mmCIF file of C-alpha atoms and ligand atoms in Angstrom:
data_model
loop_
_atom_site.group_PDB
_atom_site.id
_atom_site.type_symbol
_atom_site.label_atom_id
_atom_site.label_comp_id
_atom_site.label_asym_id
_atom_site.label_seq_id
_atom_site.Cartn_x
_atom_site.Cartn_y
_atom_site.Cartn_z
ATOM 1 C CA MET A 363 -56.573 96.516 0.003
ATOM 2 C CA ILE A 364 -57.074 99.580 2.203
ATOM 3 C CA SER A 365 -59.336 102.210 0.637
ATOM 4 C CA SER A 366 -60.795 103.873 3.724
ATOM 5 C CA LEU A 367 -59.399 104.727 7.150
ATOM 6 C CA LEU A 368 -61.737 106.245 9.739
ATOM 7 C CA TYR A 369 -60.267 108.301 12.577
ATOM 8 C CA VAL A 370 -62.012 107.967 15.932
ATOM 9 C CA PRO A 371 -60.922 109.888 19.038
ATOM 10 C CA GLY A 372 -59.699 107.374 21.613
ATOM 11 C CA ASN A 373 -61.682 109.078 24.377
ATOM 12 C CA ALA A 374 -65.076 109.039 22.656
ATOM 13 C CA PRO A 375 -66.979 105.847 23.600
ATOM 14 C CA ARG A 376 -70.065 106.960 21.678
ATOM 15 C CA PHE A 377 -67.986 106.911 18.439
ATOM 16 C CA LEU A 378 -65.860 103.897 19.396
ATOM 17 C CA GLU A 379 -68.886 101.728 20.113
ATOM 18 C CA LYS A 380 -70.006 101.473 16.495
ATOM 19 C CA ALA A 381 -66.710 102.342 14.775
ATOM 20 C CA GLY A 382 -66.215 98.761 13.554
ATOM 21 C CA GLN A 383 -69.575 98.779 11.786
ATOM 22 C CA ARG A 384 -69.024 101.850 9.596
ATOM 23 C CA GLY A 385 -67.601 99.905 6.639
ATOM 24 C CA ALA A 386 -64.079 101.306 6.902
ATOM 25 C CA ASP A 387 -61.191 99.008 6.013
ATOM 26 C CA VAL A 388 -59.279 100.496 8.934
ATOM 27 C CA VAL A 389 -60.348 102.291 12.102
ATOM 28 C CA ILE A 390 -57.615 104.581 13.450
ATOM 29 C CA VAL A 391 -58.053 104.997 17.188
ATOM 30 C CA ASP A 392 -56.489 108.377 17.904
ATOM 31 C CA LEU A 393 -54.540 109.069 21.084
ATOM 32 C CA GLU A 394 -52.917 112.210 19.658
ATOM 33 C CA ASP A 395 -54.460 115.490 18.521
ATOM 34 C CA ALA A 396 -58.141 114.574 18.869
ATOM 35 C CA VAL A 397 -57.609 113.773 22.554
ATOM 36 C CA PRO A 398 -56.985 116.559 25.095
ATOM 37 C CA GLU A 399 -53.951 116.154 27.347
ATOM 38 C CA ALA A 400 -56.069 115.419 30.432
ATOM 39 C CA ALA A 401 -57.777 112.473 28.693
ATOM 40 C CA LYS A 402 -54.724 110.894 27.060
ATOM 41 C CA THR A 403 -53.888 108.325 29.744
ATOM 42 C CA GLU A 404 -57.492 107.195 29.973
ATOM 43 C CA ALA A 405 -57.643 106.864 26.167
ATOM 44 C CA ARG A 406 -54.486 104.726 26.184
ATOM 45 C CA ASP A 407 -55.912 102.534 28.952
ATOM 46 C CA GLY A 408 -59.091 102.099 26.870
ATOM 47 C CA LEU A 409 -57.220 100.381 24.000
ATOM 48 C CA GLU A 410 -57.362 97.050 25.795
ATOM 49 C CA LYS A 411 -61.169 97.161 25.545
ATOM 50 C CA TRP A 412 -61.748 98.975 22.271
ATOM 51 C CA VAL A 413 -59.183 97.456 19.903
ATOM 52 C CA PRO A 414 -60.517 93.871 20.120
ATOM 53 C CA GLU A 415 -64.100 95.130 20.142
ATOM 54 C CA ILE A 416 -63.649 97.178 16.951
ATOM 55 C CA LYS A 417 -61.774 94.341 15.245
ATOM 56 C CA ARG A 418 -64.789 92.093 15.761
ATOM 57 C CA GLY A 419 -66.484 94.254 13.108
ATOM 58 C CA GLY A 420 -64.036 92.756 10.591
ATOM 59 C CA CYS A 421 -61.830 95.801 9.985
ATOM 60 C CA GLN A 422 -58.213 96.398 10.912
ATOM 61 C CA VAL A 423 -57.384 98.715 13.814
ATOM 62 C CA PHE A 424 -54.495 101.170 13.748
ATOM 63 C CA VAL A 425 -53.603 103.378 16.719
ATOM 64 C CA ARG A 426 -52.268 106.919 16.323
ATOM 65 C CA VAL A 427 -49.773 107.331 19.147
ATOM 66 C CA ASN A 428 -48.334 110.546 20.598
ATOM 67 C CA GLN A 429 -44.948 111.800 19.466
ATOM 68 C CA SER A 430 -43.870 112.818 22.969
ATOM 69 C CA ASP A 431 -42.703 111.153 26.159
ATOM 70 C CA ARG A 432 -45.905 109.123 25.785
ATOM 71 C CA LEU A 433 -44.717 107.451 22.572
ATOM 72 C CA VAL A 434 -43.273 104.224 23.937
ATOM 73 C CA GLU A 435 -46.062 103.561 26.428
ATOM 74 C CA ASP A 436 -48.716 104.297 23.791
ATOM 75 C CA ALA A 437 -46.993 101.957 21.328
ATOM 76 C CA ILE A 438 -46.689 99.120 23.854
ATOM 77 C CA ALA A 439 -50.341 99.486 24.899
ATOM 78 C CA ALA A 440 -51.470 99.373 21.248
ATOM 79 C CA THR A 441 -49.318 96.303 20.616
ATOM 80 C CA LEU A 442 -50.635 94.448 23.661
ATOM 81 C CA ALA A 443 -54.212 95.382 22.724
ATOM 82 C CA GLY A 444 -53.746 93.654 19.355
ATOM 83 C CA ALA A 445 -53.674 96.665 17.010
ATOM 84 C CA ASP A 446 -52.527 95.932 13.453
ATOM 85 C CA ALA A 447 -50.407 99.054 12.982
ATOM 86 C CA LEU A 448 -49.255 102.267 14.605
ATOM 87 C CA TYR A 449 -49.840 105.649 12.983
ATOM 88 C CA ILE A 450 -46.714 107.478 14.118
ATOM 89 C CA PRO A 451 -46.930 111.296 13.945
ATOM 90 C CA LYS A 452 -44.105 113.731 13.127
ATOM 91 C CA VAL A 453 -41.538 111.119 12.113
ATOM 92 C CA GLU A 454 -38.317 113.004 11.293
ATOM 93 C CA GLY A 455 -36.091 110.058 10.338
ATOM 94 C CA PRO A 456 -35.771 106.271 10.363
ATOM 95 C CA ASP A 457 -34.016 106.112 13.784
ATOM 96 C CA ILE A 458 -37.208 106.495 15.766
ATOM 97 C CA LEU A 459 -38.695 103.557 13.835
ATOM 98 C CA ALA A 460 -35.639 101.389 14.470
ATOM 99 C CA GLY A 461 -35.831 102.192 18.199
ATOM 100 C CA LEU A 462 -39.530 101.350 18.397
ATOM 101 C CA ASP A 463 -38.990 98.180 16.385
ATOM 102 C CA LYS A 464 -36.508 96.939 18.973
ATOM 103 C CA THR A 465 -38.592 97.972 21.982
ATOM 104 C CA LEU A 466 -41.789 96.390 20.657
ATOM 105 C CA THR A 467 -40.181 93.068 19.724
ATOM 106 C CA ALA A 468 -39.653 92.468 23.428
ATOM 107 C CA HIS A 469 -43.399 92.835 24.061
ATOM 108 C CA GLU A 470 -44.813 90.923 21.116
ATOM 109 C CA GLY A 471 -44.657 87.349 22.369
ATOM 110 C CA ASN A 472 -46.595 85.237 19.874
ATOM 111 C CA ARG A 473 -48.381 88.053 18.088
ATOM 112 C CA ALA A 474 -47.374 89.122 14.571
ATOM 113 C CA PRO A 475 -45.132 92.226 14.556
ATOM 114 C CA ILE A 476 -47.206 95.407 14.643
ATOM 115 C CA SER A 477 -46.730 97.493 11.467
ATOM 116 C CA PHE A 478 -45.803 101.184 11.191
ATOM 117 C CA VAL A 479 -47.378 104.028 9.207
ATOM 118 C CA PRO A 480 -45.156 107.112 9.579
ATOM 119 C CA LEU A 481 -46.850 110.498 9.252
ATOM 120 C CA ILE A 482 -44.691 113.099 7.553
ATOM 121 C CA GLU A 483 -45.564 116.425 9.134
ATOM 122 C CA ASP A 484 -42.493 118.686 9.115
ATOM 123 C CA MET A 485 -39.575 119.723 6.934
ATOM 124 C CA LYS A 486 -37.106 117.270 8.468
ATOM 125 C CA GLY A 487 -39.445 114.364 7.822
ATOM 126 C CA LEU A 488 -40.098 115.628 4.315
ATOM 127 C CA PHE A 489 -36.415 115.593 3.358
ATOM 128 C CA GLU A 490 -35.821 112.244 5.107
ATOM 129 C CA VAL A 491 -38.911 110.675 3.591
ATOM 130 C CA ARG A 492 -37.090 108.175 1.355
ATOM 131 C CA ALA A 493 -35.141 106.744 4.310
ATOM 132 C CA ILE A 494 -38.300 106.711 6.450
ATOM 133 C CA ALA A 495 -40.193 104.769 3.769
ATOM 134 C CA GLN A 496 -37.449 102.122 3.839
ATOM 135 C CA GLY A 497 -37.562 101.881 7.656
ATOM 136 C CA PRO A 498 -38.501 98.750 9.601
ATOM 137 C CA ARG A 499 -42.141 97.590 9.653
ATOM 138 C CA VAL A 500 -43.306 100.409 7.358
ATOM 139 C CA ILE A 501 -46.397 99.401 5.358
ATOM 140 C CA ALA A 502 -47.567 102.872 4.258
ATOM 141 C CA LEU A 503 -46.800 106.588 4.336
ATOM 142 C CA THR A 504 -49.067 109.554 4.707
ATOM 143 C CA ALA A 505 -48.784 113.327 5.019
ATOM 144 C CA GLY A 506 -50.098 115.422 7.873
ATOM 145 C CA GLY A 507 -51.319 118.390 5.867
ATOM 146 C CA GLU A 508 -52.210 120.773 8.670
ATOM 147 C CA ASP A 509 -48.913 120.200 10.466
ATOM 148 C CA LEU A 510 -46.875 120.477 7.260
ATOM 149 C CA ALA A 511 -48.462 123.831 6.484
ATOM 150 C CA THR A 512 -47.796 125.037 10.024
ATOM 151 C CA ALA A 513 -44.159 123.889 9.776
ATOM 152 C CA MET A 514 -43.789 125.947 6.575
ATOM 153 C CA GLY A 515 -45.460 129.013 7.994
ATOM 154 C CA ALA A 516 -48.077 128.489 5.305
ATOM 155 C CA ARG A 517 -51.824 128.036 5.063
ATOM 156 C CA PRO A 518 -52.929 124.484 4.195
ATOM 157 C CA THR A 519 -54.256 125.279 0.726
ATOM 158 C CA PRO A 520 -54.222 122.504 -1.895
ATOM 159 C CA GLU A 521 -51.560 124.374 -3.855
ATOM 160 C CA VAL A 522 -49.261 124.691 -0.819
ATOM 161 C CA LEU A 523 -49.608 121.018 0.047
ATOM 162 C CA ARG A 524 -49.501 119.503 -3.418
ATOM 163 C CA TYR A 525 -45.718 119.343 -3.810
ATOM 164 C CA PRO A 526 -44.863 117.956 -0.340
ATOM 165 C CA LYS A 527 -47.722 115.447 -0.566
ATOM 166 C CA LEU A 528 -46.416 114.253 -3.926
ATOM 167 C CA MET A 529 -42.859 113.933 -2.551
ATOM 168 C CA ILE A 530 -44.205 111.680 0.203
ATOM 169 C CA HIS A 531 -46.306 109.751 -2.297
ATOM 170 C CA TYR A 532 -43.329 109.158 -4.617
ATOM 171 C CA ALA A 533 -41.203 107.934 -1.691
ATOM 172 C CA ALA A 534 -43.933 105.444 -0.777
ATOM 173 C CA LYS A 535 -44.061 104.195 -4.356
ATOM 174 C CA GLU A 536 -40.280 103.917 -4.537
ATOM 175 C CA ALA A 537 -40.260 101.801 -1.366
ATOM 176 C CA GLY A 538 -43.199 99.704 -2.541
ATOM 177 C CA VAL A 539 -45.407 100.627 0.421
ATOM 178 C CA LEU A 540 -48.977 101.960 0.410
ATOM 179 C CA SER A 541 -49.658 105.668 0.025
ATOM 180 C CA PHE A 542 -52.639 107.171 1.844
ATOM 181 C CA GLY A 543 -54.092 110.603 1.226
ATOM 182 C CA MET A 544 -55.640 113.032 -1.216
ATOM 183 C CA LEU A 545 -54.090 116.067 -2.880
ATOM 184 C CA ARG A 546 -57.123 118.147 -1.959
ATOM 185 C CA THR A 547 -58.872 117.702 1.343
ATOM 186 C CA THR A 548 -62.379 118.891 2.008
ATOM 187 C CA VAL A 549 -63.192 120.195 5.447
ATOM 188 C CA ASP A 550 -66.859 120.151 4.538
ATOM 189 C CA PHE A 551 -67.547 116.408 4.592
ATOM 190 C CA ALA A 552 -71.167 117.007 3.573
ATOM 191 C CA ASP A 553 -69.957 118.100 0.108
ATOM 192 C CA LYS A 554 -70.120 114.673 -1.517
ATOM 193 C CA ASP A 555 -69.295 115.858 -5.042
ATOM 194 C CA ALA A 556 -66.118 117.630 -3.922
ATOM 195 C CA LEU A 557 -65.105 114.567 -1.915
ATOM 196 C CA ARG A 558 -65.692 112.241 -4.822
ATOM 197 C CA ALA A 559 -63.664 114.483 -7.167
ATOM 198 C CA ALA A 560 -60.787 114.672 -4.665
ATOM 199 C CA ALA A 561 -60.772 110.903 -4.157
ATOM 200 C CA MET A 562 -60.860 110.214 -7.898
ATOM 201 C CA GLU A 563 -57.966 112.611 -8.455
ATOM 202 C CA ALA A 564 -55.936 110.871 -5.714
ATOM 203 C CA ARG A 565 -56.798 107.525 -7.266
ATOM 204 C CA ASP A 566 -55.542 108.763 -10.662
ATOM 205 C CA PHE A 567 -52.213 109.667 -9.012
ATOM 206 C CA GLY A 568 -51.908 106.163 -7.557
ATOM 207 C CA PHE A 569 -52.814 106.849 -3.922
ATOM 208 C CA ASP A 570 -54.135 103.620 -2.419
ATOM 209 C CA GLY A 571 -56.691 105.007 0.026
ATOM 210 C CA ALA A 572 -57.404 107.938 2.316
ATOM 211 C CA SER A 573 -58.408 108.709 5.866
ATOM 212 C CA CYS A 574 -61.495 110.604 7.016
ATOM 213 C CA ILE A 575 -62.963 111.827 10.280
ATOM 214 C CA HIS A 576 -66.649 111.125 9.666
ATOM 215 C CA PRO A 577 -68.371 107.807 8.802
ATOM 216 C CA SER A 578 -70.398 109.404 6.000
ATOM 217 C CA VAL A 579 -67.172 109.702 3.964
ATOM 218 C CA VAL A 580 -66.292 105.998 4.202
ATOM 219 C CA PRO A 581 -68.569 104.715 1.391
ATOM 220 C CA ILE A 582 -67.237 107.407 -0.954
ATOM 221 C CA LEU A 583 -63.623 106.387 -0.303
ATOM 222 C CA ASN A 584 -64.489 102.707 -0.709
ATOM 223 C CA GLU A 585 -66.223 103.407 -3.990
ATOM 224 C CA CYS A 586 -63.586 105.746 -5.435
ATOM 225 C CA PHE A 587 -60.398 103.887 -4.465
ATOM 226 C CA ALA A 588 -61.601 100.416 -5.443
ATOM 227 C CA PRO A 589 -61.441 99.462 -9.128
ATOM 228 C CA SER A 590 -64.806 100.097 -10.814
ATOM 229 C CA PRO A 591 -66.613 97.306 -12.744
ATOM 230 C CA GLU A 592 -65.775 99.130 -16.013
ATOM 231 C CA GLU A 593 -62.076 99.193 -15.138
ATOM 232 C CA VAL A 594 -62.090 95.513 -14.225
ATOM 233 C CA GLU A 595 -63.784 94.685 -17.532
ATOM 234 C CA TRP A 596 -61.226 96.811 -19.422
ATOM 235 C CA ALA A 597 -58.320 95.092 -17.620
ATOM 236 C CA ARG A 598 -59.660 91.627 -18.431
ATOM 237 C CA LYS A 599 -60.034 92.587 -22.107
ATOM 238 C CA VAL A 600 -56.497 93.977 -22.252
ATOM 239 C CA LEU A 601 -55.000 90.830 -20.720
ATOM 240 C CA ALA A 602 -56.972 88.515 -23.012
ATOM 241 C CA ALA A 603 -55.973 90.532 -26.089
ATOM 242 C CA ASN A 604 -52.371 90.590 -24.876
ATOM 243 C CA ASP A 605 -52.305 86.803 -24.590
ATOM 244 C CA GLU A 606 -53.590 86.467 -28.160
ATOM 245 C CA ASN A 607 -51.163 89.039 -29.542
ATOM 246 C CA ALA A 608 -48.194 87.689 -27.603
ATOM 247 C CA ALA A 609 -48.907 84.226 -29.032
ATOM 248 C CA ALA A 610 -48.739 85.827 -32.494
ATOM 249 C CA GLY A 611 -45.410 87.483 -31.600
ATOM 250 C CA ARG A 612 -46.789 91.018 -31.061
ATOM 251 C CA GLY A 613 -45.907 93.053 -27.952
ATOM 252 C CA ALA A 614 -47.866 96.106 -29.068
ATOM 253 C CA PHE A 615 -51.314 96.103 -30.617
ATOM 254 C CA MET A 616 -54.562 98.040 -31.062
ATOM 255 C CA LEU A 617 -57.617 97.259 -28.908
ATOM 256 C CA GLU A 618 -60.930 98.995 -29.717
ATOM 257 C CA GLY A 619 -59.028 101.826 -31.356
ATOM 258 C CA LYS A 620 -56.517 102.278 -28.496
ATOM 259 C CA PHE A 621 -52.804 101.515 -28.578
ATOM 260 C CA ILE A 622 -51.706 98.921 -25.986
ATOM 261 C CA ASP A 623 -48.157 97.959 -25.013
ATOM 262 C CA ALA A 624 -46.214 96.628 -22.013
ATOM 263 C CA PRO A 625 -46.787 99.352 -19.354
ATOM 264 C CA ILE A 626 -50.514 99.360 -20.109
ATOM 265 C CA VAL A 627 -50.656 95.566 -19.828
ATOM 266 C CA THR A 628 -48.831 95.797 -16.488
ATOM 267 C CA ARG A 629 -51.324 98.421 -15.315
ATOM 268 C CA ALA A 630 -54.211 96.141 -16.252
ATOM 269 C CA ARG A 631 -52.560 93.223 -14.439
ATOM 270 C CA ASN A 632 -51.989 95.341 -11.275
ATOM 271 C CA LEU A 633 -55.566 96.585 -11.343
ATOM 272 C CA LEU A 634 -56.921 93.039 -11.495
ATOM 273 C CA ALA A 635 -54.577 91.925 -8.713
ATOM 274 C CA ARG A 636 -55.854 94.809 -6.573
ATOM 275 C CA PHE A 637 -59.434 93.870 -7.381
ATOM 276 C CA GLU A 638 -58.927 90.162 -6.556
ATOM 277 C CA LYS A 639 -57.151 91.086 -3.317
ATOM 278 C CA GLY A 640 -60.044 93.372 -2.365
ATOM 279 C CA ARG A 641 -62.526 90.575 -3.012
ATOM 280 C CA ALA A 642 -60.470 88.124 -0.990
ATOM 281 C CA THR A 643 -60.652 90.386 2.064
ATOM 282 C CA LEU A 644 -64.424 90.973 1.829
HETATM 283 N N1 COA B 1184 -66.012 107.685 14.022
HETATM 284 C C1 COA B 1184 -67.071 106.894 14.275
HETATM 285 N N2 COA B 1184 -68.329 107.368 14.356
HETATM 286 C C2 COA B 1184 -68.501 108.683 14.194
HETATM 287 C C3 COA B 1184 -67.424 109.548 13.937
HETATM 288 C C4 COA B 1184 -66.137 109.003 13.865
HETATM 289 N N3 COA B 1184 -65.054 109.737 13.621
HETATM 290 N N4 COA B 1184 -67.893 110.792 13.792
HETATM 291 C C5 COA B 1184 -69.226 110.728 13.950
HETATM 292 N N5 COA B 1184 -69.605 109.447 14.196
HETATM 293 C C6 COA B 1184 -70.969 108.937 14.353
HETATM 294 C C7 COA B 1184 -71.765 109.552 15.486
HETATM 295 O O1 COA B 1184 -71.561 108.841 16.652
HETATM 296 C C8 COA B 1184 -73.181 109.417 14.971
HETATM 297 O O2 COA B 1184 -73.558 108.065 15.136
HETATM 298 P P1 COA B 1184 -75.110 107.633 15.361
HETATM 299 O O3 COA B 1184 -75.901 108.320 14.288
HETATM 300 O O4 COA B 1184 -75.101 106.157 15.249
HETATM 301 O O5 COA B 1184 -75.433 108.116 16.725
HETATM 302 C C9 COA B 1184 -73.025 109.626 13.471
HETATM 303 O O6 COA B 1184 -71.681 109.275 13.186
HETATM 304 C C10 COA B 1184 -73.303 111.035 13.023
HETATM 305 O O7 COA B 1184 -72.465 111.894 13.741
HETATM 306 P P2 COA B 1184 -72.558 113.484 13.608
HETATM 307 O O8 COA B 1184 -73.603 114.003 14.555
HETATM 308 O O9 COA B 1184 -72.676 113.841 12.194
HETATM 309 O O10 COA B 1184 -71.114 113.911 14.097
HETATM 310 P P3 COA B 1184 -70.752 114.841 15.340
HETATM 311 O O11 COA B 1184 -71.210 116.215 15.059
HETATM 312 O O12 COA B 1184 -71.179 114.170 16.580
HETATM 313 O O13 COA B 1184 -69.143 114.816 15.277
HETATM 314 C C11 COA B 1184 -66.913 115.397 14.575
HETATM 315 C C12 COA B 1184 -68.405 115.468 14.247
HETATM 316 C C13 COA B 1184 -66.082 115.994 13.455
HETATM 317 C C14 COA B 1184 -66.646 116.103 15.885
HETATM 318 C C15 COA B 1184 -66.562 113.896 14.733
HETATM 319 O O14 COA B 1184 -66.868 113.270 13.531
HETATM 320 C C16 COA B 1184 -65.124 113.568 15.130
HETATM 321 O O15 COA B 1184 -64.726 113.772 16.268
HETATM 322 N N6 COA B 1184 -64.344 112.981 14.198
HETATM 323 C C17 COA B 1184 -63.019 112.487 14.453
HETATM 324 C C18 COA B 1184 -62.003 113.606 14.648
HETATM 325 C C19 COA B 1184 -60.627 113.035 14.720
HETATM 326 O O16 COA B 1184 -60.415 111.868 15.005
HETATM 327 N N7 COA B 1184 -59.630 113.877 14.462
HETATM 328 C C20 COA B 1184 -58.265 113.460 14.477
HETATM 329 C C21 COA B 1184 -57.788 113.087 13.148
HETATM 330 S S1 COA B 1184 -57.534 114.450 12.075
HETATM 331 MG MG1 MG B 1185 -50.715 115.942 12.800
#
């Protein structure tokens, strides 16, 4: 279960040092937009040190690579450093994933194949999103809101971004991969109430988790995206009642005044599976 992903600039040792202890399920070491051009090679060279060090904190480490002539070298360095996945910016179609898949296989030796998380950040990627979601090694999709807005000549307001973000989300769900993000993003990470509302809304839509750029947001994401104790209790009740009713030949029934049938039972089962999986990774 991945509820929280914390971005850390790959050239910022003072953030990288404690990144693994911030409680995030995933630390994304960024080589792309948070790192100025002059520091990019040094940041890539630092992966060898930082990836294993951050992983010792018990989280997964993803690396956001550059979508430029640096792509292949960034991806190989992340793979050799032991990163769990690549965040790949500005993916416009599945071909780039197939190419990387082939290149990286040659460098993986005994390690498990590194996974891919394509970022959809322009109109081409948006209209190719279903094929991208089905690409090799893809475990999740996410939208790059600022870049999408720029590509549309728009401002990144929630209303502008809602439709493209949902398209990307639906493609992830169709492909059976994780979907990261929120329909509203808050630049002001000190506004805890707004953050909590945005995360709960994303959760209601079926997003699996979201990224953030400051450690103070991590506990909010962990709390909002994980099933609450009340939900777990509800799911257990629904499944128990379903067993009883199914034994009596009933597929639909009333529970505490609420109508329950197959899709609701499936939802309860999925919620419990998510909860058990989250506990197993604690
Ligand atoms: N990852 C890990 N630790 C972080 C962090 C991050 N992204 N952002 C801040 N911290 C740490 C600081 O080191 C400090 O730790 P300490 O109290 O143990 O010394 C603590 O959190 C508080 O930091 P604060 O002073 O509030 O933050 P700041 O003003 O130094 O930095 C930002 C604010 C936005 C510049 C910084 O959070 C950042 O660079 N975030 C990542 C940006 C990024 O990756 N962007 C690309 C993706 S969109
Ligand atoms: Mg971007």
